């Protein structure tokens, strides 16, 4: 990964920068269903329009110079939705990768997938791995796709990885540090999200990046995801710019 991790709270993302642009913005793209229902349309139409909003957000993130965006595209709990909606979403993901991959690659975007892989349908898994593989040497925007992602499941996988290492004698239990856990997560090597944006009025994490969000700033807006445009993105960035991050310390100006 070309992005160096920003684990040290003493070196916040905006240090040394006057614009205070977040290095890493994570999106909980919520409200596709409500957007459609409000227009008398099937929920699937909301997901289709949500994909257009995603394309806009990716372009805009690249344009303003954000290093990493993470998008919550399908949670490990979303399998509980009606079968017709789940299969529509799987089809949409396939079409997104098939249609957009070469354009994203040409735009120097590096794609990374986080989430459980072991129980994925082989066709989908192959497509996701192809996207990661094709773009692995790209040096532009990092696009992290959280698919079949749940933070608790990710922490369980990390605990299993670390306990295997203890059992094989590779590490001792005392070696399990915050850094070791961070490295065992799917997001290993990525900076923590500076800003987490959730659309559609809900104010919860819904099992997203629980470990990584320890010092993230949160931004909630009422727009449904399909309506999230460049101006809404800029508003979130400008709100982030006005936040004071203290990481448990005291604002230097207050001393
Ligand atoms: C977000 O929109 C997309 C996914 C979770 C895949 P929703 O489908 O959750 O839309 P609402 O929240 O029901 O309106
Ligand atoms: C979170 O949204 C998951 C994604 C955006 C993919 P949900 O719509 O699934 O979350 P809840 O059910 O409202 O908490
Ligand atoms: Mg929702």
Tab-separated table of C-alpha atoms and ligand atoms in Angstrom:
chain	number	residue	atom	x	y	z
A	1	UNK	CA	0.000	0.000	0.000
A	2	UNK	CA	1.420	3.363	-0.938
A	3	UNK	CA	-0.362	5.110	1.913
A	4	UNK	CA	1.520	5.220	5.158
A	5	UNK	CA	-0.572	4.463	8.229
A	6	UNK	CA	-1.488	7.372	10.455
A	7	UNK	CA	-1.665	5.527	13.731
A	8	UNK	CA	0.108	8.027	15.858
A	9	UNK	CA	-2.321	10.495	17.412
A	10	UNK	CA	0.579	12.939	17.646
A	11	UNK	CA	0.617	13.236	13.880
A	12	UNK	CA	-2.962	14.022	12.931
A	13	UNK	CA	-3.898	14.094	9.269
A	14	UNK	CA	-4.078	17.845	9.015
A	15	UNK	CA	-0.791	18.635	10.740
A	16	UNK	CA	1.218	21.114	8.742
A	17	UNK	CA	-1.634	21.745	6.352
A	18	UNK	CA	-3.607	24.942	6.285
A	19	UNK	CA	-6.572	23.525	4.413
A	20	UNK	CA	-7.188	20.689	6.910
A	21	UNK	CA	-8.278	18.292	4.208
A	22	UNK	CA	-8.982	14.807	5.571
A	23	UNK	CA	-6.602	12.142	4.286
A	24	UNK	CA	-9.267	9.486	4.564
A	25	UNK	CA	-13.028	9.922	4.242
A	26	UNK	CA	-15.335	6.950	4.871
A	27	UNK	CA	-18.912	6.982	3.605
A	28	UNK	CA	-21.928	5.163	4.987
A	29	UNK	CA	-23.987	5.527	1.827
A	30	UNK	CA	-27.441	5.318	3.352
A	31	UNK	CA	-30.966	6.135	2.184
A	32	UNK	CA	-31.185	4.641	-1.310
A	33	UNK	CA	-34.410	2.867	-0.409
A	34	UNK	CA	-36.037	5.924	1.149
A	35	UNK	CA	-34.991	8.084	-1.814
A	36	UNK	CA	-36.882	5.719	-4.136
A	37	UNK	CA	-39.905	5.192	-1.896
A	38	UNK	CA	-40.378	8.964	-1.569
A	39	UNK	CA	-40.697	9.071	-5.376
A	40	UNK	CA	-43.025	6.098	-5.654
A	41	UNK	CA	-40.220	4.036	-7.228
A	42	UNK	CA	-38.972	0.556	-6.326
A	43	UNK	CA	-36.044	0.497	-3.845
A	44	UNK	CA	-33.838	-0.922	-6.603
A	45	UNK	CA	-34.111	2.391	-8.484
A	46	UNK	CA	-32.628	4.074	-5.395
A	47	UNK	CA	-29.661	1.714	-5.562
A	48	UNK	CA	-29.212	2.488	-9.264
A	49	UNK	CA	-29.169	6.231	-8.551
A	50	UNK	CA	-26.922	5.563	-5.549
A	51	UNK	CA	-24.329	4.174	-7.949
A	52	UNK	CA	-24.383	7.471	-9.872
A	53	UNK	CA	-23.801	9.335	-6.580
A	54	UNK	CA	-20.887	7.012	-5.863
A	55	UNK	CA	-19.297	7.737	-9.250
A	56	UNK	CA	-19.631	11.475	-8.497
A	57	UNK	CA	-18.099	11.084	-5.035
A	58	UNK	CA	-15.115	9.120	-6.396
A	59	UNK	CA	-14.446	11.749	-9.076
A	60	UNK	CA	-14.764	14.575	-6.581
A	61	UNK	CA	-12.497	12.913	-4.005
A	62	UNK	CA	-9.812	12.569	-6.689
A	63	UNK	CA	-10.283	16.156	-7.787
A	64	UNK	CA	-9.924	17.680	-4.309
A	65	UNK	CA	-6.936	15.481	-3.503
A	66	UNK	CA	-8.213	13.108	-0.833
A	67	UNK	CA	-5.883	10.117	-0.423
A	68	UNK	CA	-8.348	7.431	0.640
A	69	UNK	CA	-12.094	6.967	0.489
A	70	UNK	CA	-13.848	3.977	1.968
A	71	UNK	CA	-17.367	3.172	0.867
A	72	UNK	CA	-19.751	0.931	2.799
A	73	UNK	CA	-21.326	-0.870	-0.126
A	74	UNK	CA	-22.822	-3.966	1.515
A	75	UNK	CA	-22.705	-4.995	5.151
A	76	UNK	CA	-22.476	-8.500	6.537
A	77	UNK	CA	-25.959	-7.827	7.955
A	78	UNK	CA	-27.433	-6.757	4.600
A	79	UNK	CA	-27.811	-10.435	3.600
A	80	UNK	CA	-30.962	-10.366	5.761
A	81	UNK	CA	-32.738	-8.189	3.169
A	82	UNK	CA	-35.270	-9.709	0.758
A	83	UNK	CA	-33.604	-12.048	-1.728
A	84	UNK	CA	-34.684	-9.905	-4.715
A	85	UNK	CA	-32.969	-6.814	-3.265
A	86	UNK	CA	-29.806	-8.760	-2.387
A	87	UNK	CA	-29.531	-10.181	-5.896
A	88	UNK	CA	-30.129	-6.758	-7.433
A	89	UNK	CA	-27.306	-5.339	-5.305
A	90	UNK	CA	-24.987	-8.195	-6.343
A	91	UNK	CA	-25.818	-7.503	-9.994
A	92	UNK	CA	-25.147	-3.809	-9.499
A	93	UNK	CA	-21.746	-4.528	-7.953
A	94	UNK	CA	-20.857	-6.803	-10.863
A	95	UNK	CA	-21.885	-4.160	-13.386
A	96	UNK	CA	-19.983	-1.479	-11.478
A	97	UNK	CA	-16.756	-3.484	-11.581
A	98	UNK	CA	-17.267	-4.618	-15.184
A	99	UNK	CA	-18.135	-1.164	-16.526
A	100	UNK	CA	-16.029	1.138	-14.369
A	101	UNK	CA	-12.866	-0.829	-13.682
A	102	UNK	CA	-10.925	0.228	-16.772
A	103	UNK	CA	-11.914	3.880	-16.295
A	104	UNK	CA	-10.866	3.782	-12.624
A	105	UNK	CA	-7.602	2.121	-13.605
A	106	UNK	CA	-6.958	4.821	-16.235
A	107	UNK	CA	-7.620	7.440	-13.541
A	108	UNK	CA	-4.826	5.834	-11.462
A	109	UNK	CA	-7.289	4.714	-8.740
A	110	UNK	CA	-6.136	1.876	-6.504
A	111	UNK	CA	-8.945	-0.429	-5.385
A	112	UNK	CA	-8.892	-2.414	-2.202
A	113	UNK	CA	-11.626	-4.642	-0.814
A	114	UNK	CA	-12.364	-5.100	2.895
A	115	UNK	CA	-14.841	-7.571	4.387
A	116	UNK	CA	-15.313	-11.326	4.664
A	117	UNK	CA	-14.206	-13.272	1.603
A	118	UNK	CA	-14.528	-16.904	2.612
A	119	UNK	CA	-18.287	-17.203	2.052
A	120	UNK	CA	-18.552	-15.089	-1.109
A	121	UNK	CA	-19.889	-16.462	-4.357
A	122	UNK	CA	-16.788	-17.393	-6.442
A	123	UNK	CA	-17.805	-15.197	-9.415
A	124	UNK	CA	-18.079	-12.075	-7.250
A	125	UNK	CA	-14.879	-12.864	-5.381
A	126	UNK	CA	-12.970	-13.298	-8.660
A	127	UNK	CA	-14.242	-9.948	-9.917
A	128	UNK	CA	-13.250	-8.136	-6.724
A	129	UNK	CA	-9.818	-9.738	-6.728
A	130	UNK	CA	-9.353	-8.802	-10.381
A	131	UNK	CA	-10.095	-5.155	-9.496
A	132	UNK	CA	-7.546	-5.234	-6.669
A	133	UNK	CA	-4.956	-6.975	-8.769
A	134	UNK	CA	-5.278	-4.747	-11.850
A	135	UNK	CA	-4.973	-1.533	-9.829
A	136	UNK	CA	-2.451	-2.606	-7.199
A	137	UNK	CA	0.384	-0.448	-8.517
A	138	UNK	CA	-1.716	2.687	-9.023
A	139	UNK	CA	-0.663	5.738	-7.080
A	140	UNK	CA	-3.742	7.998	-7.147
A	141	UNK	CA	-6.884	7.875	-5.032
A	142	UNK	CA	-7.237	4.760	-2.877
A	143	UNK	CA	-10.780	3.416	-3.155
A	144	UNK	CA	-11.555	0.993	-0.344
A	145	UNK	CA	-14.722	-0.985	-0.961
A	146	UNK	CA	-16.319	-2.427	2.175
A	147	UNK	CA	-18.247	-5.377	0.820
A	148	UNK	CA	-19.739	-8.128	2.990
A	149	UNK	CA	-18.144	-6.019	5.692
A	150	UNK	CA	-18.930	-5.992	9.399
A	151	UNK	CA	-16.497	-4.557	11.929
A	152	UNK	CA	-17.166	-7.194	14.577
A	153	UNK	CA	-16.560	-9.996	12.075
A	154	UNK	CA	-13.346	-8.220	11.000
A	155	UNK	CA	-12.193	-8.097	14.648
A	156	UNK	CA	-12.982	-11.796	15.040
A	157	UNK	CA	-10.866	-12.590	11.962
A	158	UNK	CA	-8.037	-10.480	13.390
A	159	UNK	CA	-8.249	-12.281	16.756
A	160	UNK	CA	-8.140	-15.638	14.963
A	161	UNK	CA	-5.100	-14.601	12.907
A	162	UNK	CA	-3.222	-13.420	15.986
A	163	UNK	CA	-4.100	-16.488	18.057
A	164	UNK	CA	-2.835	-18.715	15.211
A	165	UNK	CA	0.465	-16.837	15.325
A	166	UNK	CA	0.710	-17.344	19.081
A	167	UNK	CA	-0.095	-21.045	18.699
A	168	UNK	CA	2.571	-21.508	16.009
A	169	UNK	CA	5.124	-19.676	18.179
A	170	UNK	CA	5.580	-16.841	15.656
A	171	UNK	CA	4.664	-14.286	18.334
A	172	UNK	CA	4.081	-14.321	22.098
A	173	UNK	CA	0.756	-13.232	23.605
A	174	UNK	CA	2.536	-10.179	25.067
A	175	UNK	CA	3.299	-9.106	21.474
A	176	UNK	CA	-0.402	-8.463	20.858
A	177	UNK	CA	-0.382	-4.678	20.913
A	178	UNK	CA	-2.675	-2.031	19.429
A	179	UNK	CA	-0.381	-1.928	16.403
A	180	UNK	CA	-0.543	-5.733	16.035
A	181	UNK	CA	-4.354	-5.656	16.082
A	182	UNK	CA	-4.401	-2.744	13.599
A	183	UNK	CA	-2.138	-4.762	11.301
A	184	UNK	CA	-4.320	-7.855	11.547
A	185	UNK	CA	-7.430	-6.002	10.379
A	186	UNK	CA	-8.608	-5.903	6.747
A	187	UNK	CA	-7.574	-2.227	6.672
A	188	UNK	CA	-3.935	-3.006	7.478
A	189	UNK	CA	-1.623	-0.333	6.079
A	190	UNK	CA	-4.367	2.272	5.633
A	191	UNK	CA	-4.648	5.420	7.730
A	192	UNK	CA	-7.655	5.541	10.058
A	193	UNK	CA	-10.620	7.500	8.661
A	194	UNK	CA	-10.364	11.173	9.598
A	195	UNK	CA	-13.973	11.777	8.636
A	196	UNK	CA	-16.958	9.423	8.540
A	197	UNK	CA	-19.936	10.716	6.567
A	198	UNK	CA	-23.385	9.148	6.883
A	199	UNK	CA	-26.261	10.317	4.742
A	200	UNK	CA	-29.997	10.029	5.280
A	201	UNK	CA	-30.297	11.233	8.841
A	202	UNK	CA	-29.330	8.090	10.752
A	203	UNK	CA	-26.744	8.668	13.448
A	204	UNK	CA	-25.153	5.299	13.954
A	205	UNK	CA	-22.180	3.287	12.733
A	206	UNK	CA	-24.075	0.100	11.814
A	207	UNK	CA	-21.012	-2.069	12.466
A	208	UNK	CA	-18.658	0.023	10.295
A	209	UNK	CA	-14.938	0.447	11.139
A	210	UNK	CA	-15.431	0.191	14.918
A	211	UNK	CA	-11.720	-0.057	15.739
A	212	UNK	CA	-10.550	2.416	13.104
A	213	UNK	CA	-13.134	5.087	14.064
A	214	UNK	CA	-11.629	5.653	17.537
A	215	UNK	CA	-10.744	9.277	16.719
A	216	UNK	CA	-12.718	9.893	13.540
A	217	UNK	CA	-14.844	12.975	13.145
A	218	UNK	CA	-18.494	12.235	12.316
A	219	UNK	CA	-20.652	14.103	9.854
A	220	UNK	CA	-24.333	13.306	9.463
A	221	UNK	CA	-26.540	14.884	6.841
A	222	UNK	CA	-30.203	14.499	5.946
A	223	UNK	CA	-29.763	14.057	2.187
A	224	UNK	CA	-30.371	10.535	0.948
A	225	UNK	CA	-27.280	9.066	-0.694
A	226	UNK	CA	-28.550	9.430	-4.324
A	227	UNK	CA	-28.806	13.204	-3.685
A	228	UNK	CA	-25.279	13.461	-2.263
A	229	UNK	CA	-23.502	15.679	-4.797
A	230	UNK	CA	-20.282	17.700	-5.036
A	231	UNK	CA	-21.755	20.578	-2.991
A	232	UNK	CA	-22.799	18.183	-0.214
A	233	UNK	CA	-19.313	16.620	-0.272
A	234	UNK	CA	-17.711	20.078	-0.040
A	235	UNK	CA	-19.968	20.957	2.881
A	236	UNK	CA	-18.812	17.844	4.758
A	237	UNK	CA	-15.180	18.753	4.023
A	238	UNK	CA	-15.653	22.310	5.168
A	239	UNK	CA	-17.334	21.139	8.388
A	240	UNK	CA	-14.360	18.811	8.976
A	241	UNK	CA	-12.053	21.787	8.450
A	242	UNK	CA	-13.699	23.606	11.338
A	243	UNK	CA	-13.359	20.725	13.810
A	244	UNK	CA	-10.720	20.677	16.506
A	245	UNK	CA	-9.182	17.286	17.070
A	246	UNK	CA	-7.583	16.814	20.430
A	247	UNK	CA	-6.908	13.060	20.694
A	248	UNK	CA	-7.405	13.251	24.439
A	249	UNK	CA	-5.017	16.180	24.816
A	250	UNK	CA	-5.586	19.885	25.264
A	251	UNK	CA	-5.812	22.449	22.478
A	252	UNK	CA	-2.400	24.156	22.333
A	253	UNK	CA	-4.074	27.574	22.096
A	254	UNK	CA	-5.839	26.967	25.436
A	255	UNK	CA	-2.552	26.516	27.284
B	1	LIG	C1	-27.994	2.103	1.450
B	1	LIG	O1	-29.328	2.434	1.296
B	1	LIG	C2	-27.534	1.020	0.518
B	1	LIG	C3	-27.277	-0.285	1.185
B	1	LIG	C4	-27.399	-0.538	2.462
B	1	LIG	C5	-26.845	-1.368	0.312
B	1	LIG	P1	-30.475	1.591	1.986
B	1	LIG	O2	-30.859	0.464	1.089
B	1	LIG	O3	-30.084	1.186	3.370
B	1	LIG	O4	-31.650	2.645	2.032
B	1	LIG	P2	-32.648	2.888	3.236
B	1	LIG	O5	-31.828	3.141	4.460
B	1	LIG	O6	-33.475	1.635	3.366
B	1	LIG	O7	-33.450	4.064	2.823
B	2	LIG	C1	-25.392	0.487	6.557
B	2	LIG	O1	-26.669	0.847	6.198
B	2	LIG	C2	-24.778	-0.395	5.508
B	2	LIG	C3	-24.496	0.247	4.211
B	2	LIG	C4	-24.639	1.512	3.940
B	2	LIG	C5	-23.989	-0.641	3.199
B	2	LIG	P1	-27.953	0.024	6.663
B	2	LIG	O2	-29.125	0.661	6.018
B	2	LIG	O3	-27.755	-1.435	6.411
B	2	LIG	O4	-27.942	0.253	8.249
B	2	LIG	P2	-29.113	0.171	9.317
B	2	LIG	O5	-29.805	-1.142	9.095
B	2	LIG	O6	-30.019	1.321	9.076
B	2	LIG	O7	-28.430	0.275	10.645
B	3	LIG	MG1	-30.288	2.034	5.208
